[in-house]
Tab-separated table of C-alpha atoms and ligand atoms in Angstrom:
chain	number	residue	atom	x	y	z
A	1	MET	CA	100.254	148.300	75.103
A	2	SER	CA	103.016	150.655	76.270
A	3	ASN	CA	102.994	154.331	75.199
A	4	VAL	CA	106.037	153.776	73.000
A	5	ALA	CA	104.426	150.776	71.275
A	6	GLN	CA	101.207	152.774	70.930
A	7	SER	CA	102.939	155.693	69.274
A	8	SER	CA	104.952	153.523	66.878
A	9	SER	CA	101.854	151.560	65.807
A	10	TRP	CA	100.027	154.877	65.333
A	11	THR	CA	102.882	156.185	63.179
A	12	SER	CA	102.717	153.136	60.921
A	13	PHE	CA	98.918	153.516	60.767
A	14	LEU	CA	99.358	157.147	59.662
A	15	LYS	CA	101.791	156.011	56.978
A	16	SER	CA	99.253	153.474	55.696
A	17	ILE	CA	96.557	156.205	55.604
A	18	ALA	CA	98.827	158.482	53.565
A	19	SER	CA	99.036	155.869	50.820
A	20	PHE	CA	95.573	154.266	51.029
A	21	ASN	CA	93.066	153.788	48.257
A	22	GLY	CA	90.072	155.608	49.770
A	23	ASP	CA	88.549	152.645	51.608
A	24	LEU	CA	89.171	153.419	55.295
A	25	SER	CA	87.565	150.147	56.338
A	26	SER	CA	90.388	148.198	54.657
A	27	LEU	CA	93.103	149.732	56.901
A	28	THR	CA	94.484	147.861	59.891
A	29	ALA	CA	94.381	150.252	62.830
A	30	PRO	CA	96.155	149.887	66.198
A	31	PRO	CA	93.928	148.270	68.857
A	32	PHE	CA	93.515	151.402	70.986
A	33	ILE	CA	91.720	153.130	68.104
A	34	LEU	CA	89.320	150.248	67.389
A	35	SER	CA	85.710	150.491	68.428
A	36	PRO	CA	83.878	147.304	69.512
A	37	THR	CA	80.797	148.620	67.673
A	38	SER	CA	79.910	147.910	64.065
A	39	LEU	CA	79.056	150.738	61.680
A	40	SER	CA	75.665	149.051	61.145
A	41	GLU	CA	74.718	150.343	64.640
A	42	TYR	CA	75.299	153.973	63.653
A	43	SER	CA	71.853	154.078	61.999
A	44	LYS	CA	70.412	154.404	65.514
A	45	TYR	CA	71.839	157.927	65.764
A	46	TRP	CA	69.068	159.125	63.463
A	47	SER	CA	66.408	158.683	66.090
A	48	GLU	CA	67.777	159.035	69.578
A	49	HIS	CA	65.196	161.784	70.046
A	50	PRO	CA	62.013	160.103	68.780
A	51	ASP	CA	59.905	162.958	70.183
A	52	LEU	CA	61.681	165.456	67.908
A	53	LEU	CA	61.345	163.150	64.912
A	54	MET	CA	57.583	162.871	65.567
A	55	GLU	CA	57.061	166.569	66.400
A	56	PRO	CA	55.811	167.664	62.917
A	57	ASN	CA	52.833	165.315	63.395
A	58	PHE	CA	51.642	167.563	66.208
A	59	LEU	CA	51.815	170.674	64.023
A	60	ALA	CA	49.110	169.667	61.557
A	61	ASN	CA	47.046	172.249	59.668
A	62	SER	CA	43.745	173.044	61.334
A	63	GLU	CA	40.517	172.310	59.468
A	64	ASN	CA	39.434	175.041	57.024
A	65	ALA	CA	42.764	176.816	57.478
A	66	GLU	CA	43.386	179.829	55.222
A	67	LYS	CA	46.251	179.725	52.719
A	68	TYR	CA	48.508	181.905	54.895
A	69	GLU	CA	47.873	179.624	57.900
A	70	ILE	CA	48.762	176.550	55.844
A	71	GLU	CA	51.991	178.283	54.756
A	72	ALA	CA	52.834	179.204	58.338
A	73	MET	CA	52.248	175.634	59.573
A	74	SER	CA	54.424	174.152	56.799
A	75	LEU	CA	57.197	176.528	57.840
A	76	LYS	CA	56.764	175.495	61.487
A	77	ARG	CA	57.029	171.827	60.516
A	78	THR	CA	60.153	172.516	58.442
A	79	ILE	CA	61.697	174.217	61.493
A	80	ALA	CA	60.751	171.146	63.580
A	81	VAL	CA	62.454	168.839	61.043
A	82	ALA	CA	65.550	171.081	61.099
A	83	ARG	CA	65.589	170.835	64.917
A	84	TRP	CA	65.341	167.019	64.763
A	85	PHE	CA	68.216	166.937	62.226
A	86	ILE	CA	70.429	169.108	64.452
A	87	SER	CA	69.527	166.856	67.408
A	88	THR	CA	70.985	163.809	65.590
A	89	LEU	CA	74.428	165.333	65.026
A	90	ARG	CA	75.945	165.132	68.500
A	91	SER	CA	75.402	161.344	68.645
A	92	GLN	CA	76.411	160.830	65.010
A	93	TYR	CA	79.658	162.732	65.181
A	94	CYS	CA	80.723	163.293	68.824
A	95	SER	CA	79.524	160.282	70.804
A	96	ARG	CA	82.699	158.178	70.437
A	97	ASN	CA	84.789	161.123	71.648
A	98	GLU	CA	82.490	161.662	74.581
A	99	ASN	CA	82.195	157.980	75.560
A	100	MET	CA	85.568	156.546	74.520
A	101	GLY	CA	87.912	159.559	74.609
A	102	SER	CA	88.424	159.925	70.840
A	103	GLU	CA	86.906	158.996	67.474
A	104	LYS	CA	87.320	155.252	66.866
A	105	LYS	CA	87.442	152.985	63.855
A	106	PRO	CA	84.136	151.079	63.801
A	107	LEU	CA	83.877	147.415	62.850
A	108	ASN	CA	83.306	147.064	59.136
A	109	PRO	CA	79.902	145.367	58.694
A	110	PHE	CA	79.762	142.201	56.601
A	111	LEU	CA	77.237	141.840	53.778
A	112	GLY	CA	73.832	140.962	55.230
A	113	GLU	CA	74.713	142.063	58.768
A	114	VAL	CA	71.682	143.513	60.521
A	115	PHE	CA	71.083	145.598	63.611
A	116	VAL	CA	67.569	146.038	65.010
A	117	GLY	CA	65.994	147.612	68.071
A	118	LYS	CA	63.236	149.865	69.306
A	119	TRP	CA	62.656	153.021	71.279
A	120	GLN	CA	59.800	152.844	73.708
A	121	ASP	CA	57.434	155.728	74.174
A	122	LEU	CA	58.623	157.771	77.158
A	123	SER	CA	56.002	160.498	76.782
A	124	LYS	CA	53.498	161.049	79.598
A	125	ASP	CA	50.497	160.996	77.252
A	126	GLY	CA	51.636	158.090	75.032
A	127	LYS	CA	51.406	160.196	71.886
A	128	ILE	CA	54.826	159.170	70.519
A	129	GLY	CA	54.367	155.375	70.371
A	130	THR	CA	57.117	152.826	69.713
A	131	THR	CA	59.739	153.583	67.059
A	132	ASN	CA	61.454	150.610	65.377
A	133	LEU	CA	64.905	150.532	63.823
A	134	LEU	CA	66.017	148.120	61.080
A	135	SER	CA	69.564	148.517	59.793
A	136	GLU	CA	71.139	146.285	57.142
A	137	GLN	CA	74.483	146.123	55.395
A	138	VAL	CA	73.333	146.074	51.786
A	139	SER	CA	76.758	146.238	50.144
A	140	HIS	CA	80.277	145.341	51.268
A	141	HIS	CA	82.347	146.769	48.363
A	142	PRO	CA	81.816	149.690	48.685
A	143	PRO	CA	80.366	149.498	52.228
A	144	VAL	CA	76.749	150.728	52.333
A	145	THR	CA	74.338	150.601	55.286
A	146	ALA	CA	70.604	151.084	54.760
A	147	TYR	CA	68.053	151.719	57.500
A	148	SER	CA	64.363	152.132	58.188
A	149	ILE	CA	63.023	153.889	61.269
A	150	TYR	CA	59.288	153.417	61.521
A	151	ASN	CA	56.715	154.693	63.985
A	152	GLU	CA	53.345	153.023	63.431
A	153	LYS	CA	51.366	155.183	65.813
A	154	ASN	CA	52.272	158.352	63.892
A	155	ASN	CA	52.570	156.769	60.428
A	156	THR	CA	56.052	158.159	60.135
A	157	LEU	CA	58.898	156.565	58.183
A	158	LEU	CA	62.487	157.715	58.040
A	159	GLN	CA	64.564	155.671	55.633
A	160	GLY	CA	67.958	156.130	54.136
A	161	TYR	CA	71.350	154.749	53.372
A	162	ASN	CA	74.935	155.859	53.630
A	163	GLY	CA	78.403	155.087	52.415
A	164	ILE	CA	81.649	157.060	52.467
A	165	ARG	CA	84.641	157.836	50.232
A	166	SER	CA	87.771	159.214	51.864
A	167	SER	CA	90.986	160.935	50.923
A	168	PHE	CA	94.008	161.998	52.948
A	169	SER	CA	95.330	165.573	52.965
A	170	THR	CA	98.484	166.450	54.928
A	171	THR	CA	97.014	166.338	58.463
A	172	SER	CA	93.426	165.172	58.060
A	173	ILE	CA	91.150	162.632	56.399
A	174	ASN	CA	88.424	164.125	54.213
A	175	VAL	CA	85.231	162.120	54.038
A	176	LYS	CA	82.433	162.596	51.515
A	177	GLN	CA	79.148	160.942	52.392
A	178	TYR	CA	77.057	159.138	49.783
A	179	GLY	CA	73.346	158.547	50.282
A	180	HIS	CA	70.513	160.527	51.844
A	181	ALA	CA	67.550	160.163	54.172
A	182	LEU	CA	63.882	160.393	53.214
A	183	LEU	CA	61.283	161.304	55.765
A	184	ASN	CA	57.597	160.621	55.187
A	185	TYR	CA	54.827	161.919	57.459
A	186	GLN	CA	51.921	159.988	56.010
A	187	ASN	CA	49.241	161.701	58.108
A	188	LEU	CA	50.429	165.089	56.884
A	189	ASN	CA	51.099	163.905	53.328
A	190	GLU	CA	54.488	165.579	53.626
A	191	ASP	CA	57.990	164.402	52.670
A	192	TYR	CA	61.500	165.641	53.317
A	193	LEU	CA	64.822	164.858	51.666
A	194	VAL	CA	67.854	165.141	53.954
A	195	THR	CA	71.388	165.212	52.523
A	196	LEU	CA	74.506	164.235	54.469
A	197	PRO	CA	77.327	166.730	55.171
A	198	PRO	CA	80.987	166.143	54.280
A	199	LEU	CA	83.306	165.728	57.257
A	200	HIS	CA	86.974	165.612	58.098
A	201	ILE	CA	88.874	163.726	60.742
A	202	GLU	CA	91.332	165.900	62.630
A	203	GLY	CA	93.697	165.183	65.537
A	204	LEU	CA	95.601	162.488	63.658
A	205	ILE	CA	99.081	163.753	64.561
A	206	THR	CA	98.304	163.550	68.282
A	207	ALA	CA	96.562	160.156	67.975
A	208	SER	CA	93.323	161.659	69.300
A	209	PRO	CA	91.091	161.820	66.221
A	210	PHE	CA	87.839	163.744	66.169
A	211	VAL	CA	85.272	164.623	63.525
A	212	GLU	CA	84.447	168.076	62.224
A	213	LEU	CA	81.624	168.758	59.808
A	214	GLU	CA	82.157	171.077	56.875
A	215	GLY	CA	80.400	172.319	53.772
A	216	THR	CA	76.701	172.213	53.076
A	217	SER	CA	73.743	169.932	53.585
A	218	TYR	CA	70.071	170.419	52.741
A	219	ILE	CA	66.598	169.561	53.894
A	220	GLN	CA	64.087	169.891	51.064
A	221	ALA	CA	60.423	169.786	52.079
A	222	SER	CA	57.637	168.720	49.704
A	223	SER	CA	55.926	172.008	50.663
A	224	GLY	CA	58.785	173.783	48.840
A	225	TYR	CA	60.650	175.161	51.872
A	226	ILE	CA	64.345	174.396	51.855
A	227	VAL	CA	66.836	174.504	54.726
A	228	VAL	CA	70.452	175.158	53.768
A	229	PHE	CA	72.920	174.161	56.519
A	230	GLU	CA	76.495	175.393	56.425
A	231	PHE	CA	78.918	173.648	58.752
A	232	SER	CA	82.275	174.713	59.928
A	233	GLY	CA	84.924	173.849	62.502
A	234	ARG	CA	86.459	176.150	65.071
A	235	GLY	CA	86.979	179.758	64.076
A	236	TYR	CA	84.954	180.309	60.905
A	237	PHE	CA	81.582	181.572	62.174
A	238	SER	CA	82.875	182.062	65.736
A	239	GLY	CA	85.755	180.906	67.941
A	240	LYS	CA	83.746	177.809	68.851
A	241	LYS	CA	83.951	174.250	67.518
A	242	ASN	CA	81.099	172.449	65.681
A	243	THR	CA	79.368	175.577	64.436
A	244	PHE	CA	76.628	175.838	61.855
A	245	LYS	CA	74.319	178.330	60.247
A	246	ALA	CA	71.012	177.252	58.730
A	247	ARG	CA	68.822	179.433	56.551
A	248	ILE	CA	65.264	178.535	55.613
A	249	TYR	CA	63.974	179.804	52.274
A	250	ARG	CA	60.552	179.658	50.663
A	251	ASP	CA	62.018	177.649	47.798
A	252	ILE	CA	65.218	176.863	45.957
A	253	LEU	CA	64.869	179.943	43.713
A	254	SER	CA	64.810	182.356	46.613
A	255	SER	CA	67.802	180.593	48.214
A	256	SER	CA	70.086	182.203	45.628
A	257	ASN	CA	70.105	185.344	47.811
A	258	LYS	CA	70.827	184.926	51.555
A	259	GLU	CA	68.812	188.105	52.221
A	260	ASN	CA	65.705	186.091	51.296
A	261	ALA	CA	66.055	183.788	54.324
A	262	LEU	CA	62.751	183.626	56.237
A	263	VAL	CA	64.451	182.195	59.300
A	264	THR	CA	68.103	181.923	60.371
A	265	ILE	CA	69.440	179.502	62.951
A	266	SER	CA	73.002	179.455	64.216
A	267	GLY	CA	75.226	178.175	66.972
A	268	GLN	CA	76.897	174.903	67.889
A	269	TRP	CA	75.294	171.633	66.814
A	270	SER	CA	76.967	169.944	69.794
A	271	GLY	CA	75.827	172.725	72.139
A	272	LYS	CA	73.372	175.613	71.976
A	273	SER	CA	71.878	177.165	68.881
A	274	TYR	CA	69.514	180.122	68.438
A	275	ILE	CA	66.796	181.062	65.970
A	276	ALA	CA	65.601	184.392	64.581
A	277	LYS	CA	63.218	185.593	61.874
A	278	GLY	CA	64.727	186.902	58.628
A	279	SER	CA	68.301	186.814	57.452
A	280	THR	CA	70.173	188.289	60.402
A	281	THR	CA	72.293	185.931	62.496
A	282	PRO	CA	70.541	185.233	65.805
A	283	SER	CA	72.311	186.171	68.999
A	284	SER	CA	72.478	184.178	72.227
A	285	LYS	CA	71.629	187.391	74.099
A	286	SER	CA	68.434	188.478	72.401
A	287	ASP	CA	67.123	185.526	70.396
A	288	GLU	CA	65.172	182.364	71.138
A	289	LEU	CA	67.026	179.149	72.020
A	290	PHE	CA	66.593	176.700	69.131
A	291	TYR	CA	68.217	173.582	70.563
A	292	ASP	CA	70.493	172.602	73.438
A	293	ALA	CA	72.325	169.382	72.593
A	294	GLN	CA	73.930	169.118	76.042
A	295	TYR	CA	70.621	169.379	77.847
A	296	LYS	CA	68.559	166.877	75.846
A	297	LYS	CA	69.859	163.374	76.573
A	298	PRO	CA	69.599	160.657	73.856
A	299	GLU	CA	66.923	158.015	74.411
A	300	GLU	CA	68.282	154.501	74.665
A	301	LEU	CA	67.528	152.000	71.920
A	302	ILE	CA	66.316	148.679	73.293
A	303	VAL	CA	68.240	145.784	71.750
A	304	LYS	CA	67.603	142.068	72.500
A	305	PRO	CA	70.175	140.262	74.635
A	306	ILE	CA	72.893	138.615	72.503
A	307	ASP	CA	71.739	135.048	73.277
A	308	GLU	CA	68.335	135.857	71.725
A	309	GLN	CA	69.890	137.259	68.544
A	310	HIS	CA	70.183	135.705	65.078
A	311	GLU	CA	73.719	134.957	63.711
A	312	LEU	CA	73.398	137.874	61.288
A	313	GLU	CA	72.666	140.341	64.086
A	314	SER	CA	75.592	142.656	64.604
A	315	ARG	CA	76.272	142.320	68.327
A	316	LYS	CA	76.037	138.514	68.189
A	317	ALA	CA	78.176	138.162	65.052
A	318	TRP	CA	80.905	140.462	66.379
A	319	SER	CA	80.708	139.457	70.056
A	320	LYS	CA	84.094	137.644	70.181
A	321	VAL	CA	85.892	140.413	68.275
A	322	ALA	CA	84.248	143.030	70.508
A	323	GLU	CA	85.390	141.167	73.663
A	324	ALA	CA	88.947	140.999	72.312
A	325	ILE	CA	88.883	144.753	71.524
A	326	LYS	CA	87.642	145.527	75.020
A	327	LYS	CA	90.563	143.465	76.413
A	328	SER	CA	92.964	145.171	73.936
A	329	ASP	CA	94.163	141.683	72.979
A	330	TYR	CA	95.560	142.331	69.508
A	331	ASP	CA	96.278	138.689	68.653
A	332	LEU	CA	92.794	137.604	69.630
A	333	ILE	CA	91.226	140.501	67.687
A	334	HIS	CA	93.169	139.336	64.653
A	335	VAL	CA	92.184	135.649	65.077
A	336	GLU	CA	88.485	136.378	65.620
A	337	LYS	CA	88.289	138.899	62.763
A	338	LEU	CA	89.970	136.451	60.432
A	339	LYS	CA	87.403	133.739	61.301
A	340	LEU	CA	84.562	136.082	60.386
A	341	GLU	CA	86.253	137.289	57.209
A	342	ASN	CA	86.999	133.720	56.092
A	343	GLU	CA	83.383	132.679	56.687
A	344	GLN	CA	82.308	135.600	54.516
A	345	ARG	CA	84.844	134.737	51.817
A	346	ASP	CA	83.572	131.114	51.754
A	347	LEU	CA	79.987	132.311	51.466
A	348	ARG	CA	80.798	134.577	48.500
A	349	LYS	CA	82.745	131.753	46.844
A	350	LYS	CA	79.825	129.337	47.225
A	351	GLU	CA	77.449	131.953	45.786
A	352	GLN	CA	79.726	132.441	42.804
A	353	GLU	CA	80.052	128.709	42.214
A	354	SER	CA	76.306	128.171	42.287
A	355	ASP	CA	75.602	131.426	40.416
A	356	ILE	CA	73.323	132.678	43.191
A	357	LYS	CA	73.480	136.366	44.093
A	358	TRP	CA	73.178	137.503	47.736
A	359	GLU	CA	69.630	138.838	48.314
A	360	THR	CA	69.313	141.925	50.490
A	361	ARG	CA	66.881	141.332	53.320
A	362	TRP	CA	64.661	144.398	53.730
A	363	PHE	CA	65.907	146.863	51.102
A	364	ASP	CA	65.860	147.091	47.299
A	365	SER	CA	68.118	149.004	44.979
A	366	ILE	CA	65.923	151.276	42.846
A	367	ASP	CA	67.214	152.575	39.538
A	368	TYR	CA	66.092	156.171	38.968
A	369	SER	CA	67.766	156.515	35.571
A	370	ASP	CA	64.384	156.113	33.847
A	371	SER	CA	63.275	159.755	33.851
A	372	SER	CA	59.576	158.851	33.594
A	373	TYR	CA	59.705	157.185	37.054
A	374	ARG	CA	58.000	159.369	39.707
A	375	ASP	CA	57.894	159.103	43.494
A	376	ALA	CA	58.391	161.318	46.562
A	377	PHE	CA	62.158	161.300	45.993
A	378	THR	CA	62.004	162.464	42.358
A	379	ASN	CA	59.597	165.207	43.433
A	380	LEU	CA	62.002	166.411	46.170
A	381	ILE	CA	64.982	166.181	43.821
A	382	ASN	CA	63.155	168.387	41.308
A	383	LEU	CA	62.202	170.923	43.992
A	384	SER	CA	65.772	171.111	45.321
A	385	ASN	CA	67.674	171.090	42.042
A	386	LEU	CA	69.973	168.443	43.538
A	387	SER	CA	71.559	165.625	41.576
A	388	ILE	CA	69.585	162.386	41.277
A	389	LYS	CA	72.849	160.494	40.738
A	390	ASN	CA	74.710	158.340	43.190
A	391	CYS	CA	77.326	161.040	43.843
A	392	PRO	CA	78.437	162.890	47.011
A	393	SER	CA	75.329	163.659	49.055
A	394	GLY	CA	73.916	167.133	48.408
A	395	SER	CA	75.648	167.573	45.014
A	396	VAL	CA	73.917	170.102	42.814
A	397	LYS	CA	72.339	169.109	39.492
A	398	GLY	CA	74.658	170.089	36.668
A	399	GLY	CA	77.557	170.579	39.122
A	400	LYS	CA	80.972	168.921	38.938
A	401	TYR	CA	79.882	165.789	40.870
A	402	ASP	CA	76.602	165.208	39.012
A	403	SER	CA	77.573	161.898	37.406
A	404	GLY	CA	77.404	158.142	37.945
A	405	ASP	CA	74.434	155.809	38.068
A	406	ALA	CA	71.129	156.745	39.717
A	407	LYS	CA	70.611	153.715	41.986
A	408	HIS	CA	69.413	154.300	45.539
A	409	TRP	CA	68.501	151.925	48.375
A	410	ARG	CA	64.863	151.885	49.502
A	411	PHE	CA	63.041	150.086	52.298
A	412	ASN	CA	60.638	147.367	51.139
A	413	PRO	CA	57.962	147.073	53.898
A	414	SER	CA	56.585	143.792	52.531
A	415	LYS	CA	59.991	142.149	52.974
A	416	TRP	CA	59.885	143.110	56.653
A	417	GLN	CA	56.284	141.886	56.981
A	418	ASN	CA	57.413	138.485	55.670
A	419	GLU	CA	60.450	138.349	57.953
A	420	SER	CA	60.275	135.162	59.979
A	421	GLU	CA	63.736	134.890	61.583
A	422	ILE	CA	64.673	138.263	62.987
A	423	LYS	CA	62.576	139.801	65.737
A	424	LEU	CA	62.755	143.260	67.233
B	501	HCR	C1	84.184	158.208	58.937
B	501	HCR	C2	83.772	157.240	60.049
B	501	HCR	C3	82.894	156.124	59.477
B	501	HCR	C4	81.574	156.692	58.957
B	501	HCR	C5	80.791	157.427	60.054
B	501	HCR	C6	79.433	157.986	59.533
B	501	HCR	C7	79.632	158.851	58.286
B	501	HCR	C8	78.499	156.810	59.207
B	501	HCR	C9	77.059	157.208	58.973
B	501	HCR	C10	76.517	157.940	60.184
B	501	HCR	O1	75.169	158.300	59.964
B	501	HCR	C11	77.361	159.176	60.440
B	501	HCR	C12	78.780	158.819	60.595
B	501	HCR	C13	79.430	159.250	61.663
B	501	HCR	C14	80.866	159.033	61.930
B	501	HCR	O2	81.383	160.186	62.503
B	501	HCR	C15	81.666	158.534	60.689
B	501	HCR	C16	82.973	157.908	61.162
B	501	HCR	C17	84.005	158.777	61.852
B	501	HCR	C18	85.288	157.956	61.770
B	501	HCR	C19	85.007	156.760	60.853
B	501	HCR	C20	86.261	156.306	60.120
B	501	HCR	C21	86.020	155.094	59.211
B	501	HCR	C22	87.326	155.901	61.149
B	501	HCR	C23	88.715	156.114	60.651
B	501	HCR	C24	89.736	155.794	61.674
B	501	HCR	C25	90.167	157.007	62.415
B	501	HCR	C26	89.742	157.070	63.802
B	501	HCR	C27	91.554	157.370	62.122
C-alpha cells in the first residue's frame, strides 16, 4: 500500500472511530494496523515470568513463627505479587509497539476459540515446574476472554477474565477494562484479587498508536494488605512515559491516608522501578531497585505446531487470515475473515433453530448476586471494599460505577480434566 493510500485509509478509519458504538472489534481497520494475532493469545502475558508468579511460594512462614514474623512474611509475599504484576505490564501493553512498530488491532476471537500452551521450568533447581495456560473466548457480544494459568508443582492457580468498553475523545481512545484476576497459592492458603487498569490509546493522529495506562488498580491480599497502583503517562509523576506509583497499606482502612503506606514503589513499569519503606517516594539514587523490565526477558510459551492443533485453536483457526495480514493482502484478508464469520453465523443460527445454547468449554459464569454465597473472591471483595458487580474493573463499592449484574467467569478444573480433544 502506498503512503498516500495508507494515510487516506487511516483517515477514514479515524472517522469511523469518532462515530463508533464502543465496540472496537467491530471496526474495519486498514491492513497495516492489523495484527495477525488473536486477542485470545493475550492471556499469555500474565505469566511470561513464571518464576515471579511462583515467588510467593518460596516465602512461606517458618514453623512456630511469631505473630510479627507472620505479618512480615505476608508483607514480603504481597511485595512479590506486586513485582509479578508489574512484570506483566510491558508484554501486555508495549509488546506490539516493540515487535511490530506500533499498537495493532488484534483479531477478534470467535465464541469458543481457545489458545493453550505451557512454560517449561527453566530454573536450575527445578523448583518452578511447568506452568500451563488455557485461554477461551467465553462470550462474543460483548467479547470476553477467560483464562487459567496453573502450576501443579507449586499448587498455584491464576485465573481471570477480561473484556473492554471504549469511547473516543478528541485525539485518543479511552478503554475501561472489565474483569479481574484471582490468584490462589494453595500451599500458603493465600489469595489475591487483581484489578485491571484503565488505558488510553494515543498516537492516532500520526497513525502510530500506542497504549498508556492511567488511573488506579488494586491488589487485595487475603492477609489484608492492599496495594494501590496509580498509573500515568508522560509528565505526571516525572518526565518519563509509563510511570506508576504503588503504595502498600496494612488494610483498606489505612489506605485512606497516603502517609500510612508501609512501602512505596515508583518508576516506569516498562523500565526501572524502585522501592522504599514508608510513604516517601523512592529515588533511583538511594533506594533499592524493585524491577527492571528491560533486563528481565519474557519466557516463551510453548505452543503446539498448527498441524497438531484442533480447529478451535486460535492459530489454526486464524492461520489463513494471519497469512493474508502478513502479506498485507487486503482482499484476501477480507475473503478469509468473511469465511470464518459466516461459519460462525451459521453455527449460531443452527443453535437457535435447535434451541441449543453454546456451552463454554472450561469456564462457568458464576452469579454472585446471592449475598449468602461465600468464596475467596467474596472475601477479597469485602476486604477491599470494591464492587462485586460486573462494572469497570477496580470500581469502588457504592461509587458511581457500582451497578449491573454480579456474574463473573471462573475456571472449572473438572471440565479441563474431562477434556478429550484439546491437548497442551
Ligand atoms: C485495547 C486493545 C484490545 C484489548 C487489549 C487488552 C486490554 C486485553 C487484555 C490484556 O490482558 C491486556 C490488553 C492489552 C492491550 O494493550 C489492549 C489492546 C490495545 C489496543 C487494542 C484495541 C482493540 C485496538 C484498537 C485499534 C487501534 C490500534 C487503533
